[in-house]
Amino acid sequence: MSITANGIDELKKLAGSDLGTSEWIEVTQERINTFADATGDHQWIHVDEEKAKEGPFGAPIAHGYLTLSLFIPLFTELLDVQGVTTKVNYGLNKVRFPSPVKVGSRIRLVGKLADVEDVPGGVQITVDGTIEIEGAPKPAAVLQSLSRFYV
């Protein structure tokens, strides 16, 4: 269920709020292969299913940056900002990948709107995010994302 902020003023009032949890999405071998093709990163641990079974994780794993890229579709399930003209991914303050995402795993995002600050023409938000792996003791990624919303 998404939280909707109708404009910058409502978004500012949400600073410090938990945004909730997204739905689960499955990380398939097809998704991993497509990411490998898009980035040119065809390391065997990601794309060679037979060799990866004998590797340190017992199965192919998603690229860390694939997991990170899934933050955006997961985040859009949590927060919808209306009344702005432009939404821009501004960057990251920090990212860690505590646990690999094995092929066939399901992941989801737990988010918190840590901060909303004024920037010329709009606001910048800081989101604390944890990408969880279903049934795993450690998350796939822990990150702090920056986005800007312009009016």
Coordinates of N, CA and C in Angstrom, one line a residue:
M1 N 0.9 -1.2 0.0 CA 0.0 0.0 0.0 C 0.9 1.2 0.0
S2 N 0.6 2.1 -0.9 CA 1.5 3.3 -1.1 C 0.9 4.5 -0.3
I3 N 1.9 5.3 0.2 CA 1.5 6.5 0.9 C 1.6 7.6 -0.2
T4 N 0.6 8.4 -0.2 CA 0.6 9.5 -1.2 C 0.8 10.8 -0.5
A5 N 1.8 11.6 -1.1 CA 2.0 13.0 -0.6 C 1.5 13.9 -1.7
N6 N 0.5 14.7 -1.4 CA 0.0 15.7 -2.4 C 0.8 17.0 -2.3
G7 N 1.9 17.0 -2.9 CA 2.8 18.2 -2.9 C 3.9 18.2 -1.9
I8 N 4.7 19.2 -2.0 CA 6.0 19.3 -1.2 C 5.6 19.5 0.3
D9 N 4.6 20.2 0.6 CA 4.3 20.5 2.0 C 3.9 19.2 2.7
E10 N 3.1 18.4 2.1 CA 2.7 17.1 2.6 C 3.9 16.2 2.8
L11 N 4.8 16.2 1.8 CA 6.0 15.4 1.8 C 6.8 15.7 3.0
K12 N 7.0 17.0 3.3 CA 7.8 17.5 4.4 C 7.2 17.0 5.7
K13 N 5.9 16.9 5.8 CA 5.2 16.4 7.1 C 5.5 14.9 7.3
L14 N 5.9 14.2 6.3 CA 6.2 12.8 6.4 C 7.6 12.5 6.8
A15 N 8.4 13.5 6.9 CA 9.8 13.3 7.3 C 9.9 12.5 8.7
G16 N 10.7 11.5 8.7 CA 10.8 10.6 9.9 C 9.9 9.5 9.9
S17 N 9.0 9.4 8.9 CA 7.9 8.4 8.9 C 8.4 7.0 8.3
D18 N 7.9 5.9 8.9 CA 8.1 4.7 8.2 C 7.2 4.6 7.0
L19 N 7.7 4.1 5.9 CA 7.0 4.1 4.7 C 6.3 2.7 4.5
G20 N 6.7 1.8 5.3 CA 6.1 0.4 5.2 C 7.0 -0.5 4.4
T21 N 6.3 -1.5 3.9 CA 7.0 -2.7 3.2 C 6.4 -2.9 1.8
S22 N 7.2 -3.1 0.8 CA 6.7 -3.4 -0.5 C 6.2 -4.9 -0.6
E23 N 5.7 -5.2 -1.7 CA 5.4 -6.6 -2.0 C 6.7 -7.3 -2.3
W24 N 6.6 -8.6 -2.3 CA 7.8 -9.5 -2.7 C 7.9 -9.5 -4.2
I25 N 9.1 -9.5 -4.7 CA 9.4 -9.8 -6.1 C 10.4 -10.9 -6.2
E26 N 10.3 -11.8 -7.2 CA 11.2 -12.9 -7.4 C 12.3 -12.5 -8.2
V27 N 13.5 -12.9 -7.9 CA 14.7 -12.6 -8.7 C 15.0 -13.9 -9.4
T28 N 14.6 -13.9 -10.7 CA 14.8 -15.1 -11.6 C 16.1 -15.1 -12.3
Q29 N 16.4 -16.3 -12.8 CA 17.6 -16.4 -13.7 C 17.5 -15.5 -14.9
E30 N 16.3 -15.4 -15.5 CA 16.1 -14.6 -16.6 C 16.4 -13.1 -16.3
R31 N 16.0 -12.6 -15.1 CA 16.3 -11.2 -14.7 C 17.8 -11.0 -14.6
I32 N 18.5 -12.0 -13.9 CA 19.9 -11.9 -13.7 C 20.6 -11.9 -15.1
N33 N 20.2 -12.8 -16.0 CA 20.8 -12.8 -17.3 C 20.6 -11.5 -18.1
T34 N 19.4 -11.0 -18.0 CA 19.1 -9.7 -18.7 C 20.0 -8.6 -18.1
F35 N 20.2 -8.6 -16.8 CA 21.0 -7.6 -16.2 C 22.5 -7.8 -16.6
A36 N 22.9 -9.0 -16.7 CA 24.3 -9.3 -17.2 C 24.5 -8.8 -18.6
D37 N 23.5 -9.0 -19.5 CA 23.6 -8.6 -20.8 C 23.6 -7.0 -20.9
A38 N 22.8 -6.4 -20.1 CA 22.8 -4.9 -20.1 C 24.1 -4.3 -19.6
T39 N 24.7 -4.9 -18.6 CA 25.9 -4.3 -18.0 C 27.2 -4.9 -18.5
G40 N 27.2 -6.1 -19.2 CA 28.4 -6.7 -19.7 C 29.1 -7.5 -18.6
D41 N 28.4 -7.7 -17.4 CA 29.0 -8.5 -16.3 C 28.4 -9.9 -16.4
H42 N 29.2 -10.8 -17.0 CA 28.8 -12.2 -17.2 C 29.6 -13.1 -16.3
Q43 N 30.0 -12.6 -15.1 CA 30.7 -13.5 -14.2 C 30.0 -14.8 -14.0
W44 N 30.7 -15.9 -14.0 CA 30.0 -17.2 -13.9 C 29.1 -17.4 -12.6
I45 N 29.4 -16.7 -11.6 CA 28.7 -16.8 -10.3 C 27.2 -16.3 -10.5
H46 N 27.0 -15.5 -11.6 CA 25.7 -15.0 -11.9 C 25.0 -15.8 -13.0
V47 N 25.7 -16.2 -14.0 CA 25.1 -16.7 -15.2 C 25.3 -18.1 -15.6
D48 N 26.3 -18.8 -15.0 CA 26.6 -20.2 -15.3 C 25.9 -21.0 -14.2
E49 N 24.7 -21.5 -14.5 CA 23.9 -22.2 -13.5 C 24.6 -23.4 -12.9
E50 N 25.2 -24.2 -13.8 CA 25.9 -25.5 -13.4 C 27.1 -25.2 -12.5
K51 N 28.0 -24.3 -13.0 CA 29.2 -24.0 -12.3 C 28.8 -23.3 -10.9
A52 N 27.8 -22.4 -10.9 CA 27.5 -21.7 -9.7 C 26.9 -22.7 -8.6
K53 N 26.3 -23.8 -9.0 CA 25.9 -24.8 -8.1 C 27.1 -25.3 -7.2
E54 N 28.2 -25.4 -7.9 CA 29.4 -25.8 -7.2 C 30.2 -24.7 -6.5
G55 N 29.7 -23.5 -6.6 CA 30.4 -22.3 -6.1 C 30.1 -22.1 -4.6
P56 N 30.5 -21.0 -4.1 CA 30.4 -20.8 -2.6 C 29.0 -20.6 -2.1
F57 N 28.0 -20.3 -3.0 CA 26.6 -20.1 -2.5 C 25.7 -21.2 -2.9
G58 N 26.2 -22.2 -3.7 CA 25.4 -23.3 -4.1 C 24.3 -23.1 -5.2
A59 N 24.4 -21.9 -5.7 CA 23.4 -21.5 -6.8 C 23.9 -20.2 -7.4
P60 N 23.4 -19.8 -8.6 CA 23.7 -18.5 -9.1 C 23.1 -17.4 -8.1
I61 N 23.8 -16.3 -8.1 CA 23.4 -15.2 -7.3 C 23.2 -13.9 -8.2
A62 N 22.3 -13.0 -7.7 CA 22.1 -11.8 -8.4 C 23.3 -10.9 -8.2
H63 N 23.6 -10.0 -9.2 CA 24.6 -9.0 -9.1 C 24.1 -8.1 -7.9
G64 N 25.1 -7.6 -7.2 CA 24.7 -6.6 -6.1 C 24.0 -5.4 -6.7
Y65 N 24.5 -4.9 -7.9 CA 23.9 -3.8 -8.5 C 22.5 -4.1 -9.1
L66 N 22.2 -5.3 -9.4 CA 20.9 -5.7 -9.8 C 20.0 -5.5 -8.6
T67 N 20.4 -6.0 -7.5 CA 19.6 -5.9 -6.3 C 19.3 -4.4 -6.0
L68 N 20.4 -3.6 -6.1 CA 20.3 -2.2 -5.8 C 19.3 -1.5 -6.8
S69 N 19.4 -1.9 -8.1 CA 18.5 -1.3 -9.1 C 17.0 -1.6 -8.8
L70 N 16.7 -2.7 -8.1 CA 15.4 -3.0 -7.8 C 14.8 -2.1 -6.7
F71 N 15.6 -1.3 -6.1 CA 15.1 -0.4 -5.1 C 14.1 0.5 -5.7
I72 N 14.3 1.0 -6.9 CA 13.3 1.9 -7.5 C 11.9 1.3 -7.7
P73 N 11.7 0.2 -8.4 CA 10.4 -0.3 -8.5 C 9.8 -0.7 -7.1
L74 N 10.6 -1.1 -6.2 CA 10.1 -1.4 -4.9 C 9.7 -0.2 -4.1
F75 N 10.5 0.9 -4.3 CA 10.2 2.1 -3.6 C 8.9 2.8 -4.1
T76 N 8.7 2.7 -5.4 CA 7.5 3.3 -5.9 C 6.2 2.7 -5.4
E77 N 6.3 1.5 -4.8 CA 5.2 0.9 -4.1 C 4.9 1.6 -2.8
L78 N 5.9 2.2 -2.2 CA 5.8 2.8 -0.9 C 5.4 4.2 -0.8
L79 N 5.9 5.0 -1.8 CA 5.6 6.5 -1.7 C 5.3 7.0 -3.1
D80 N 4.2 7.7 -3.2 CA 3.8 8.4 -4.4 C 3.7 9.9 -4.1
V81 N 4.6 10.7 -4.8 CA 4.6 12.1 -4.6 C 3.9 12.8 -5.8
Q82 N 2.7 13.4 -5.5 CA 2.0 14.1 -6.5 C 2.3 15.6 -6.5
G83 N 1.9 16.4 -7.5 CA 2.1 17.8 -7.5 C 3.5 18.3 -7.7
V84 N 4.3 17.5 -8.3 CA 5.7 17.9 -8.7 C 5.8 17.6 -10.2
T85 N 6.8 18.4 -10.7 CA 7.0 18.2 -12.2 C 8.0 17.2 -12.6
T86 N 9.0 17.0 -11.7 CA 10.1 16.1 -12.0 C 10.6 15.4 -10.7
K87 N 10.9 14.1 -10.9 CA 11.4 13.2 -9.9 C 12.7 12.7 -10.3
V88 N 13.8 12.9 -9.6 CA 15.1 12.5 -10.0 C 15.8 11.7 -8.9
N89 N 16.5 10.6 -9.3 CA 17.3 9.9 -8.5 C 18.6 10.7 -8.3
Y90 N 19.0 11.1 -7.1 CA 20.1 12.0 -6.9 C 21.4 11.3 -6.5
G91 N 21.2 10.1 -6.0 CA 22.4 9.3 -5.6 C 22.2 8.5 -4.3
L92 N 23.3 8.1 -3.8 CA 23.3 7.2 -2.6 C 24.4 7.8 -1.6
N93 N 24.0 7.7 -0.3 CA 25.0 8.1 0.7 C 25.8 6.8 1.1
K94 N 25.2 5.7 1.2 CA 25.9 4.5 1.5 C 25.1 3.3 1.1
V95 N 25.8 2.2 0.7 CA 25.2 0.9 0.3 C 26.0 -0.2 0.9
R96 N 25.4 -1.2 1.4 CA 26.1 -2.5 1.8 C 25.2 -3.6 1.3
F97 N 25.9 -4.8 1.0 CA 25.3 -6.0 0.5 C 25.6 -7.1 1.5
P98 N 24.9 -7.2 2.7 CA 25.2 -8.2 3.7 C 25.0 -9.6 3.3
S99 N 24.1 -9.9 2.3 CA 23.8 -11.3 2.0 C 23.5 -11.4 0.5
P100 N 24.0 -12.4 -0.2 CA 23.7 -12.6 -1.6 C 22.3 -13.0 -1.8
V101 N 21.8 -12.6 -3.0 CA 20.4 -13.0 -3.4 C 20.5 -14.2 -4.4
K102 N 20.2 -15.4 -3.9 CA 20.2 -16.6 -4.8 C 19.1 -16.5 -5.8
V103 N 19.3 -17.1 -6.9 CA 18.3 -17.2 -8.0 C 17.1 -17.9 -7.4
G104 N 15.9 -17.3 -7.7 CA 14.6 -17.9 -7.2 C 14.2 -17.3 -5.9
S105 N 15.1 -16.5 -5.2 CA 14.7 -15.8 -4.0 C 13.7 -14.7 -4.2
R106 N 13.0 -14.3 -3.2 CA 12.1 -13.2 -3.3 C 12.6 -12.1 -2.3
I107 N 12.5 -10.9 -2.8 CA 13.0 -9.7 -2.0 C 11.9 -8.7 -1.9
R108 N 12.0 -7.8 -0.9 CA 11.1 -6.7 -0.7 C 11.9 -5.6 0.0
L109 N 11.3 -4.4 0.0 CA 11.9 -3.2 0.6 C 11.1 -2.8 1.8
V110 N 11.9 -2.5 2.8 CA 11.3 -1.8 4.0 C 11.9 -0.4 4.0
G111 N 11.1 0.6 4.0 CA 11.6 2.0 3.9 C 11.2 2.9 5.0
K112 N 12.1 3.9 5.2 CA 11.8 5.0 6.1 C 12.2 6.3 5.4
L113 N 11.3 7.3 5.5 CA 11.7 8.7 5.0 C 12.4 9.4 6.1
A114 N 13.7 9.3 6.0 CA 14.6 9.8 7.1 C 14.7 11.3 7.1
D115 N 14.6 12.0 5.9 CA 14.8 13.4 5.9 C 14.2 14.0 4.7
V116 N 13.7 15.2 4.8 CA 13.2 16.0 3.6 C 13.8 17.4 3.8
E117 N 14.6 17.8 2.9 CA 15.3 19.2 3.0 C 15.1 20.0 1.7
D118 N 15.0 21.3 1.9 CA 14.8 22.2 0.7 C 16.1 22.2 -0.1
V119 N 15.9 22.2 -1.4 CA 16.9 22.5 -2.4 C 16.4 23.5 -3.4
P120 N 17.2 24.2 -4.2 CA 16.6 25.1 -5.1 C 15.6 24.4 -6.1
G121 N 14.4 24.9 -6.1 CA 13.4 24.4 -7.0 C 12.6 23.3 -6.4
G122 N 12.9 22.8 -5.2 CA 12.2 21.6 -4.7 C 12.7 21.1 -3.4
V123 N 12.7 19.8 -3.2 CA 13.2 19.2 -2.0 C 14.0 18.0 -2.4
Q124 N 14.9 17.6 -1.4 CA 15.6 16.4 -1.5 C 15.2 15.5 -0.4
I125 N 14.9 14.2 -0.7 CA 14.6 13.3 0.4 C 15.7 12.3 0.6
T126 N 15.8 11.8 1.8 CA 16.7 10.8 2.2 C 15.9 9.6 2.6
V127 N 16.0 8.4 2.0 CA 15.3 7.3 2.4 C 16.3 6.2 2.9
D128 N 16.0 5.7 4.1 CA 16.7 4.6 4.6 C 16.0 3.3 4.2
G129 N 16.7 2.5 3.4 CA 16.0 1.3 2.9 C 16.8 0.0 3.3
T130 N 16.0 -1.0 3.5 CA 16.5 -2.4 3.7 C 15.8 -3.3 2.7
I131 N 16.6 -4.0 1.9 CA 16.0 -4.9 1.0 C 16.2 -6.3 1.6
E132 N 15.1 -6.9 2.0 CA 15.1 -8.2 2.7 C 14.9 -9.3 1.7
I133 N 15.5 -10.5 2.1 CA 15.3 -11.7 1.4 C 14.4 -12.6 2.2
E134 N 13.4 -13.1 1.6 CA 12.4 -13.9 2.3 C 13.1 -15.1 2.9
G135 N 12.9 -15.2 4.2 CA 13.5 -16.4 5.0 C 14.9 -16.3 5.3
A136 N 15.6 -15.2 5.0 CA 17.0 -15.1 5.3 C 17.3 -14.3 6.5
P137 N 18.3 -14.6 7.3 CA 18.6 -13.9 8.5 C 19.2 -12.5 8.3
K138 N 19.8 -12.3 7.1 CA 20.5 -11.0 6.8 C 19.8 -10.4 5.6
P139 N 19.8 -9.1 5.5 CA 19.2 -8.5 4.3 C 20.1 -8.6 3.1
A140 N 19.6 -8.4 1.9 CA 20.3 -8.4 0.7 C 21.1 -7.0 0.5
A141 N 20.5 -5.9 1.0 CA 21.1 -4.6 0.9 C 20.5 -3.7 1.9
V142 N 21.4 -2.8 2.4 CA 21.0 -1.8 3.3 C 21.6 -0.5 2.7
L143 N 20.7 0.5 2.5 CA 21.1 1.7 1.7 C 20.5 2.9 2.2
Q144 N 21.1 4.0 1.8 CA 20.5 5.4 2.0 C 20.5 6.0 0.7
S145 N 19.2 6.3 0.2 CA 19.0 6.8 -1.1 C 18.6 8.3 -1.1
L146 N 19.0 9.0 -2.1 CA 18.7 10.4 -2.2 C 17.9 10.6 -3.5
S147 N 16.8 11.3 -3.4 CA 15.9 11.7 -4.5 C 15.6 13.1 -4.4
R148 N 15.4 13.8 -5.6 CA 14.9 15.2 -5.6 C 13.6 15.2 -6.3
F149 N 12.7 16.1 -5.8 CA 11.4 16.4 -6.4 C 11.3 17.9 -6.6
Y150 N 11.1 18.2 -7.9 CA 11.0 19.6 -8.3 C 9.6 20.0 -8.6
V151 N 9.3 21.3 -8.3 CA 7.9 21.8 -8.5 C 7.9 22.6 -9.8

